[in-house]
Amino acid sequence: MNQYLQLCQRIINEGHWIENERTQKRCLTVINADLEYNVGANEFPLITTRKSFYKAAIAEFLGYIRGYDNAADFRKLGAKTWDANANENTAWLANPHRKGEDDMGRVYGVQGRNWAKPDGGSIDQLKKIVDNLSRGIDDRGEILSFYNPGEFHMGCLRPCMHTHTFSLLGDTLYLTSYQRSCDVPLGLNFNQVQVFFFLAIIAQITGLKAGKAYHKIVNAHIYEDQLELMRDVQLKREPFPSPQLIINPDIKSLEDLETWVTVDDFSVENYQCHDPIAYPFSV
Ligand SMILES: Nc1nc(=O)c2c([nH]1)NC[C@@H]1CN(c3ccc(C(=O)N[C@@H](CCC(=O)O)C(=O)O)cc3)CN21
Ligand SMILES: O=c1ccn([C@H]2C[C@H](O)[C@@H](COP(=O)(O)O)O2)c(=O)[nH]1
């Protein structure tokens, strides 16, 4: 929790005001942040200085694992997070590749599970990783990349947290996740949960021990209309100790994640938090 608060404070102390053309808003911005989560010790990095809706964050990531490309499928899992980008961004609404209401296009999980090969067919990056790790193999290229510049024009948004690398030391699994752009009040609140969740769940289904997750962020920003709430409300609050994430032990395979798992298979223990804060969202 302290590393999150330190990053927020650093943006306020040292940030530069940068115009953003896509959203037509200014962002207070710093470059480079390194966050670390101890998944093995189950120190769940859930924000405590406001109420955090971790189930929606897990639902969103479960949608990526399943390769979903439609905001309605995310809603069914419990995440409304793609409604605005799929249906309210004027550039995407006018894009000939958009297949209709709720379509997100070839983003995130589509690339992760169904990367189109130039010579036909497709690559399932996640299945290869899970198969290797289950056999104790780390070929130093256990990389899940959502970043496909050749298909940016076919999706509603370029992926923000775009690359996840798994590494094995003995029977302990590590994850390094790389994020190019980070909405610290809203997005990071979810992304911290997702990086932790991803290592915890892949360790569980591959029979490995979870070690640490390393979360590397390039452009970390606060939108101009979020600044007052962050500076004068959230940062004035005292954090509580980290809660623990509890995962249904019956989840044993990638197929389980693809078929029957829901957000009800996850819960949190000892979560003490302050009141919610409704931050403005920029489409
Ligand atoms: N400007 C922007 N920021 C983001 O963080 C973001 C995007 N766009 N576009 C793509 C996804 C969608 N994400 C989102 C979208 C909405 C919330 C949000 O509204 N969160 C609320 C609670 C949501 C709920 O009740 O489930 C929050 O208070 O955290 C969070 C992340 C993260 N990403
Ligand atoms: O997982 C996510 C997804 C998105 N974001 C934020 C970061 C930016 O504020 C916007 C994306 O805008 P770009 O112009 O494409 O950078 O969404 C996030 O923090 N986490």
CSV table of C-alpha atoms and ligand atoms in Angstrom, one decimal:
chain,number,residue,atom,x,y,z
A,1,MET,CA,0.0,0.0,0.0
A,2,ASN,CA,2.8,2.4,0.8
A,3,GLN,CA,4.4,2.1,-2.6
A,4,TYR,CA,1.1,3.1,-4.2
A,5,LEU,CA,0.7,6.1,-1.9
A,6,GLN,CA,4.4,7.1,-2.5
A,7,LEU,CA,3.8,7.0,-6.3
A,8,CYS,CA,0.7,9.2,-5.9
A,9,GLN,CA,2.6,11.7,-3.8
A,10,ARG,CA,5.5,11.6,-6.2
A,11,ILE,CA,3.2,12.5,-9.1
A,12,ILE,CA,1.9,15.4,-7.1
A,13,ASN,CA,5.3,16.6,-6.1
A,14,GLU,CA,7.3,16.1,-9.3
A,15,GLY,CA,4.8,15.5,-12.0
A,16,HIS,CA,4.8,17.4,-15.3
A,17,TRP,CA,1.5,18.6,-16.9
A,18,ILE,CA,1.2,16.8,-20.3
A,19,GLU,CA,-1.6,17.4,-22.8
A,20,ASN,CA,-3.3,14.2,-23.9
A,21,GLU,CA,-4.8,14.4,-27.4
A,22,ARG,CA,-6.9,11.2,-27.2
A,23,THR,CA,-8.9,12.3,-24.1
A,24,GLN,CA,-8.5,16.0,-24.6
A,25,LYS,CA,-7.4,16.3,-21.0
A,26,ARG,CA,-4.2,17.3,-19.2
A,27,CYS,CA,-2.4,14.7,-17.0
A,28,LEU,CA,0.1,15.2,-14.2
A,29,THR,CA,2.7,12.7,-15.3
A,30,VAL,CA,5.9,11.0,-14.1
A,31,ILE,CA,8.0,8.4,-16.0
A,32,ASN,CA,9.0,5.1,-14.5
A,33,ALA,CA,7.6,3.3,-11.4
A,34,ASP,CA,8.6,-0.1,-10.1
A,35,LEU,CA,6.1,-1.9,-7.8
A,36,GLU,CA,6.6,-5.3,-6.1
A,37,TYR,CA,4.1,-7.7,-4.6
A,38,ASN,CA,4.9,-10.6,-2.3
A,39,VAL,CA,2.4,-13.2,-3.7
A,40,GLY,CA,4.1,-16.1,-1.8
A,41,ALA,CA,3.3,-14.3,1.5
A,42,ASN,CA,-0.2,-13.4,0.3
A,43,GLU,CA,0.2,-9.7,0.8
A,44,PHE,CA,-2.7,-8.7,-1.4
A,45,PRO,CA,-2.0,-5.1,-2.7
A,46,LEU,CA,-5.6,-4.0,-2.4
A,47,ILE,CA,-6.0,-0.2,-1.9
A,48,THR,CA,-7.2,0.5,1.6
A,49,THR,CA,-7.4,4.3,1.5
A,50,ARG,CA,-10.7,3.9,-0.5
A,51,LYS,CA,-13.0,1.0,-1.1
A,52,SER,CA,-11.6,-1.1,-4.0
A,53,PHE,CA,-13.8,-3.3,-6.2
A,54,TYR,CA,-11.3,-6.1,-6.5
A,55,LYS,CA,-13.9,-8.6,-7.9
A,56,ALA,CA,-14.3,-6.4,-11.0
A,57,ALA,CA,-10.5,-6.3,-11.5
A,58,ILE,CA,-10.4,-10.1,-11.3
A,59,ALA,CA,-13.4,-10.5,-13.6
A,60,GLU,CA,-11.6,-8.2,-16.2
A,61,PHE,CA,-8.5,-10.3,-16.1
A,62,LEU,CA,-10.5,-13.6,-16.3
A,63,GLY,CA,-12.0,-12.1,-19.5
A,64,TYR,CA,-8.4,-11.6,-20.9
A,65,ILE,CA,-7.5,-15.2,-20.0
A,66,ARG,CA,-10.6,-16.4,-21.9
A,67,GLY,CA,-9.7,-14.2,-24.9
A,68,TYR,CA,-12.9,-12.2,-24.8
A,69,ASP,CA,-13.4,-9.4,-27.3
A,70,ASN,CA,-16.8,-8.1,-26.3
A,71,ALA,CA,-17.8,-5.8,-23.4
A,72,ALA,CA,-21.0,-7.8,-22.9
A,73,ASP,CA,-19.0,-10.9,-22.0
A,74,PHE,CA,-16.9,-8.8,-19.5
A,75,ARG,CA,-20.2,-7.6,-18.0
A,76,LYS,CA,-21.4,-11.2,-17.5
A,77,LEU,CA,-18.3,-11.9,-15.6
A,78,GLY,CA,-18.7,-8.8,-13.4
A,79,ALA,CA,-16.7,-6.1,-15.1
A,80,LYS,CA,-18.3,-3.0,-16.7
A,81,THR,CA,-14.8,-1.6,-17.4
A,82,TRP,CA,-14.9,-2.0,-21.2
A,83,ASP,CA,-18.4,-0.5,-21.8
A,84,ALA,CA,-17.1,3.0,-22.4
A,85,ASN,CA,-14.1,2.2,-24.6
A,86,ALA,CA,-16.2,-0.2,-26.7
A,87,ASN,CA,-19.3,2.1,-27.1
A,88,GLU,CA,-18.4,5.7,-26.4
A,89,ASN,CA,-15.1,6.6,-28.1
A,90,THR,CA,-15.9,8.4,-31.3
A,91,ALA,CA,-12.8,7.2,-33.2
A,92,TRP,CA,-13.7,3.6,-32.5
A,93,LEU,CA,-17.4,4.1,-33.3
A,94,ALA,CA,-16.3,5.3,-36.8
A,95,ASN,CA,-13.8,2.4,-37.2
A,96,PRO,CA,-14.9,0.0,-40.1
A,97,HIS,CA,-13.4,-2.9,-38.1
A,98,ARG,CA,-15.9,-2.4,-35.2
A,99,LYS,CA,-18.3,-5.4,-35.4
A,100,GLY,CA,-21.2,-3.7,-33.6
A,101,GLU,CA,-22.3,-2.9,-30.1
A,102,ASP,CA,-19.9,-3.9,-27.3
A,103,ASP,CA,-17.2,-5.0,-29.7
A,104,MET,CA,-13.7,-4.2,-28.5
A,105,GLY,CA,-11.9,-5.5,-31.5
A,106,ARG,CA,-8.5,-7.3,-31.5
A,107,VAL,CA,-7.2,-6.3,-28.0
A,108,TYR,CA,-5.7,-7.9,-25.0
A,109,GLY,CA,-7.0,-11.5,-24.6
A,110,VAL,CA,-7.6,-11.9,-28.4
A,111,GLN,CA,-3.9,-11.4,-28.9
A,112,GLY,CA,-3.0,-13.6,-25.9
A,113,ARG,CA,-5.1,-16.6,-27.0
A,114,ASN,CA,-5.4,-16.0,-30.8
A,115,TRP,CA,-2.5,-14.1,-32.2
A,116,ALA,CA,-2.9,-14.2,-36.0
A,117,LYS,CA,0.1,-15.7,-37.8
A,118,PRO,CA,1.1,-14.1,-41.1
A,119,ASP,CA,1.1,-17.5,-42.8
A,120,GLY,CA,-2.3,-18.5,-41.5
A,121,GLY,CA,-3.5,-20.0,-38.3
A,122,SER,CA,-3.0,-18.5,-34.8
A,123,ILE,CA,-0.9,-18.8,-31.7
A,124,ASP,CA,-2.2,-19.5,-28.2
A,125,GLN,CA,0.5,-17.8,-26.1
A,126,LEU,CA,-1.1,-18.5,-22.7
A,127,LYS,CA,-1.6,-22.2,-23.3
A,128,LYS,CA,2.1,-22.7,-24.3
A,129,ILE,CA,3.2,-20.9,-21.1
A,130,VAL,CA,0.9,-23.0,-18.9
A,131,ASP,CA,1.9,-26.2,-20.6
A,132,ASN,CA,5.6,-25.4,-20.2
A,133,LEU,CA,5.4,-24.3,-16.5
A,134,SER,CA,3.3,-27.4,-15.6
A,135,ARG,CA,6.2,-29.5,-16.8
A,136,GLY,CA,8.7,-27.3,-14.8
A,137,ILE,CA,10.0,-25.7,-18.0
A,138,ASP,CA,11.1,-22.0,-18.3
A,139,ASP,CA,12.6,-21.5,-21.7
A,140,ARG,CA,13.4,-17.9,-20.8
A,141,GLY,CA,10.7,-16.8,-23.2
A,142,GLU,CA,7.5,-17.5,-21.2
A,143,ILE,CA,6.1,-14.3,-22.5
A,144,LEU,CA,2.5,-13.3,-22.9
A,145,SER,CA,2.3,-10.2,-25.2
A,146,PHE,CA,-0.9,-8.4,-25.9
A,147,TYR,CA,1.1,-5.8,-27.9
A,148,ASN,CA,0.5,-6.2,-31.6
A,149,PRO,CA,1.2,-3.0,-33.5
A,150,GLY,CA,0.1,-4.6,-36.8
A,151,GLU,CA,-3.5,-4.8,-35.4
A,152,PHE,CA,-3.8,-1.6,-33.4
A,153,HIS,CA,-6.2,-0.3,-36.0
A,154,MET,CA,-8.5,-3.3,-35.4
A,155,GLY,CA,-9.0,-2.6,-31.6
A,156,CYS,CA,-10.6,0.1,-29.5
A,157,LEU,CA,-7.5,0.8,-27.3
A,158,ARG,CA,-3.9,-0.2,-27.3
A,159,PRO,CA,-3.2,-2.5,-24.4
A,160,CYS,CA,-1.9,-0.7,-21.3
A,161,MET,CA,-0.5,-3.6,-19.3
A,162,HIS,CA,0.8,-5.3,-22.4
A,163,THR,CA,3.5,-7.9,-21.5
A,164,HIS,CA,3.7,-10.5,-18.8
A,165,THR,CA,6.8,-12.7,-18.4
A,166,PHE,CA,6.9,-15.8,-16.1
A,167,SER,CA,10.1,-17.1,-14.7
A,168,LEU,CA,11.0,-20.2,-12.7
A,169,LEU,CA,13.7,-20.6,-10.0
A,170,GLY,CA,13.4,-24.2,-8.9
A,171,ASP,CA,9.7,-24.6,-8.1
A,172,THR,CA,9.0,-21.0,-7.4
A,173,LEU,CA,7.3,-18.9,-10.0
A,174,TYR,CA,7.8,-15.2,-10.6
A,175,LEU,CA,6.0,-12.7,-12.8
A,176,THR,CA,7.2,-9.5,-14.4
A,177,SER,CA,4.4,-7.3,-15.8
A,178,TYR,CA,5.0,-4.3,-18.0
A,179,GLN,CA,2.6,-1.3,-18.4
A,180,ARG,CA,3.1,1.5,-20.9
A,181,SER,CA,0.4,3.9,-19.5
A,182,CYS,CA,-1.2,4.0,-16.1
A,183,ASP,CA,-4.3,5.9,-14.8
A,184,VAL,CA,-3.1,5.8,-11.2
A,185,PRO,CA,-6.4,6.7,-9.4
A,186,LEU,CA,-8.5,4.3,-11.4
A,187,GLY,CA,-6.5,1.8,-13.5
A,188,LEU,CA,-3.7,1.1,-11.1
A,189,ASN,CA,-6.2,0.2,-8.4
A,190,PHE,CA,-7.2,-2.6,-10.7
A,191,ASN,CA,-3.8,-3.4,-12.3
A,192,GLN,CA,-2.2,-4.1,-8.9
A,193,VAL,CA,-4.9,-6.7,-8.1
A,194,GLN,CA,-4.5,-8.2,-11.6
A,195,VAL,CA,-0.7,-8.7,-11.5
A,196,PHE,CA,-1.0,-10.3,-8.1
A,197,PHE,CA,-4.0,-12.5,-9.2
A,198,PHE,CA,-2.2,-13.6,-12.4
A,199,LEU,CA,0.9,-14.9,-10.6
A,200,ALA,CA,-1.2,-16.5,-7.8
A,201,ILE,CA,-3.6,-18.3,-10.2
A,202,ILE,CA,-0.9,-19.5,-12.7
A,203,ALA,CA,1.1,-20.8,-9.8
A,204,GLN,CA,-2.0,-22.7,-8.5
A,205,ILE,CA,-2.9,-24.3,-11.8
A,206,THR,CA,0.7,-25.3,-12.7
A,207,GLY,CA,1.4,-26.7,-9.2
A,208,LEU,CA,4.2,-24.2,-8.5
A,209,LYS,CA,4.9,-22.0,-5.5
A,210,ALA,CA,4.2,-18.3,-6.0
A,211,GLY,CA,7.2,-16.0,-5.5
A,212,LYS,CA,7.1,-12.3,-6.2
A,213,ALA,CA,5.4,-10.2,-8.9
A,214,TYR,CA,7.3,-7.2,-10.4
A,215,HIS,CA,5.1,-4.5,-11.9
A,216,LYS,CA,6.9,-2.0,-14.2
A,217,ILE,CA,5.1,1.1,-15.2
A,218,VAL,CA,6.4,3.7,-17.8
A,219,ASN,CA,3.9,6.6,-18.0
A,220,ALA,CA,2.1,7.1,-14.6
A,221,HIS,CA,-0.5,9.8,-14.6
A,222,ILE,CA,-3.3,11.5,-12.8
A,223,TYR,CA,-6.0,13.2,-15.0
A,224,GLU,CA,-6.6,16.9,-14.2
A,225,ASP,CA,-10.2,16.1,-13.1
A,226,GLN,CA,-9.0,13.5,-10.6
A,227,LEU,CA,-6.2,15.5,-8.9
A,228,GLU,CA,-8.3,17.3,-6.2
A,229,LEU,CA,-9.8,14.0,-5.0
A,230,MET,CA,-6.4,12.3,-4.8
A,231,ARG,CA,-4.6,15.2,-3.2
A,232,ASP,CA,-7.2,16.4,-0.8
A,233,VAL,CA,-9.2,13.3,0.0
A,234,GLN,CA,-7.4,10.0,-0.6
A,235,LEU,CA,-3.9,11.1,0.3
A,236,LYS,CA,-5.1,12.5,3.6
A,237,ARG,CA,-6.2,9.1,4.8
A,238,GLU,CA,-4.2,6.6,6.9
A,239,PRO,CA,-3.7,3.2,5.2
A,240,PHE,CA,-4.7,-0.2,6.8
A,241,PRO,CA,-2.7,-3.4,6.7
A,242,SER,CA,-2.9,-5.6,3.6
A,243,PRO,CA,-5.7,-8.1,3.3
A,244,GLN,CA,-5.3,-11.7,1.9
A,245,LEU,CA,-6.7,-13.1,-1.3
A,246,ILE,CA,-8.4,-16.5,-0.9
A,247,ILE,CA,-8.7,-18.6,-4.1
A,248,ASN,CA,-10.9,-21.7,-4.5
A,249,PRO,CA,-8.5,-24.6,-4.3
A,250,ASP,CA,-10.6,-26.6,-6.8
A,251,ILE,CA,-9.3,-24.4,-9.6
A,252,LYS,CA,-6.7,-26.7,-11.1
A,253,SER,CA,-6.3,-26.0,-14.8
A,254,LEU,CA,-6.5,-23.4,-17.6
A,255,GLU,CA,-9.7,-25.2,-18.7
A,256,ASP,CA,-11.2,-24.6,-15.3
A,257,LEU,CA,-10.5,-20.8,-15.8
A,258,GLU,CA,-12.0,-21.0,-19.3
A,259,THR,CA,-15.2,-22.8,-18.3
A,260,TRP,CA,-16.7,-22.6,-14.8
A,261,VAL,CA,-14.7,-20.2,-12.7
A,262,THR,CA,-16.5,-17.0,-11.6
A,263,VAL,CA,-15.6,-14.1,-9.3
A,264,ASP,CA,-17.3,-16.1,-6.5
A,265,ASP,CA,-14.3,-18.3,-6.5
A,266,PHE,CA,-12.3,-15.4,-5.0
A,267,SER,CA,-12.7,-13.7,-1.7
A,268,VAL,CA,-10.7,-11.4,0.5
A,269,GLU,CA,-10.0,-11.7,4.2
A,270,ASN,CA,-9.2,-8.9,6.7
A,271,TYR,CA,-10.0,-6.1,4.3
A,272,GLN,CA,-10.4,-2.9,6.2
A,273,CYS,CA,-10.8,0.2,4.1
A,274,HIS,CA,-12.0,3.8,3.9
A,275,ASP,CA,-15.1,5.0,2.1
A,276,PRO,CA,-15.3,4.7,-1.8
A,277,ILE,CA,-14.2,7.6,-4.0
A,278,ALA,CA,-15.8,8.0,-7.4
A,279,TYR,CA,-13.0,9.2,-9.7
A,280,PRO,CA,-13.9,10.6,-13.1
A,281,PHE,CA,-13.1,8.3,-16.0
A,282,SER,CA,-11.7,9.5,-19.3
A,283,VAL,CA,-12.8,7.7,-22.5
B,1,LIG,N1,-9.0,6.4,-18.7
B,1,LIG,C1,-8.9,5.1,-18.5
B,1,LIG,N2,-8.4,4.6,-17.4
B,1,LIG,C2,-8.4,3.2,-17.1
B,1,LIG,O1,-7.9,2.9,-16.0
B,1,LIG,C3,-8.8,2.4,-18.2
B,1,LIG,C4,-9.2,2.9,-19.4
B,1,LIG,N3,-9.3,4.3,-19.6
B,1,LIG,N4,-9.7,2.1,-20.4
B,1,LIG,C5,-9.5,0.7,-20.4
B,1,LIG,C6,-9.5,0.1,-19.0
B,1,LIG,C7,-10.8,0.1,-18.3
B,1,LIG,N5,-10.4,0.2,-16.9
B,1,LIG,C8,-11.2,0.7,-15.8
B,1,LIG,C9,-12.5,1.2,-16.1
B,1,LIG,C10,-13.3,1.6,-15.1
B,1,LIG,C11,-12.9,1.5,-13.8
B,1,LIG,C12,-13.8,2.0,-12.7
B,1,LIG,O2,-14.7,2.7,-13.0
B,1,LIG,N6,-13.6,1.6,-11.5
B,1,LIG,C13,-14.3,2.0,-10.3
B,1,LIG,C14,-15.3,1.0,-9.8
B,1,LIG,C15,-15.9,0.1,-10.8
B,1,LIG,C16,-16.9,-0.9,-10.2
B,1,LIG,O3,-17.7,-0.5,-9.5
B,1,LIG,O4,-16.7,-2.1,-10.5
B,1,LIG,C17,-13.4,2.3,-9.2
B,1,LIG,O5,-13.8,3.1,-8.3
B,1,LIG,O6,-12.3,1.7,-9.2
B,1,LIG,C18,-11.6,1.0,-13.5
B,1,LIG,C19,-10.8,0.6,-14.5
B,1,LIG,C20,-9.0,0.4,-16.8
B,1,LIG,N7,-8.7,1.0,-18.1
B,2,LIG,O1,-5.4,-1.7,-17.5
B,2,LIG,C1,-5.4,-0.5,-17.8
B,2,LIG,C2,-6.0,0.0,-19.0
B,2,LIG,C3,-5.9,1.4,-19.2
B,2,LIG,N1,-5.4,2.2,-18.3
B,2,LIG,C4,-5.4,3.7,-18.6
B,2,LIG,C5,-4.1,4.4,-18.9
B,2,LIG,C6,-4.6,5.6,-19.7
B,2,LIG,O2,-5.1,6.6,-18.8
B,2,LIG,C7,-5.7,5.0,-20.5
B,2,LIG,C8,-5.3,4.5,-21.9
B,2,LIG,O3,-5.0,5.6,-22.7
B,2,LIG,P1,-3.8,5.6,-23.8
B,2,LIG,O4,-4.1,6.9,-24.5
B,2,LIG,O5,-4.1,4.5,-24.7
B,2,LIG,O6,-2.5,5.6,-23.0
B,2,LIG,O7,-6.2,3.9,-19.8
B,2,LIG,C9,-4.8,1.7,-17.1
B,2,LIG,O8,-4.4,2.5,-16.3
B,2,LIG,N2,-4.9,0.4,-16.9
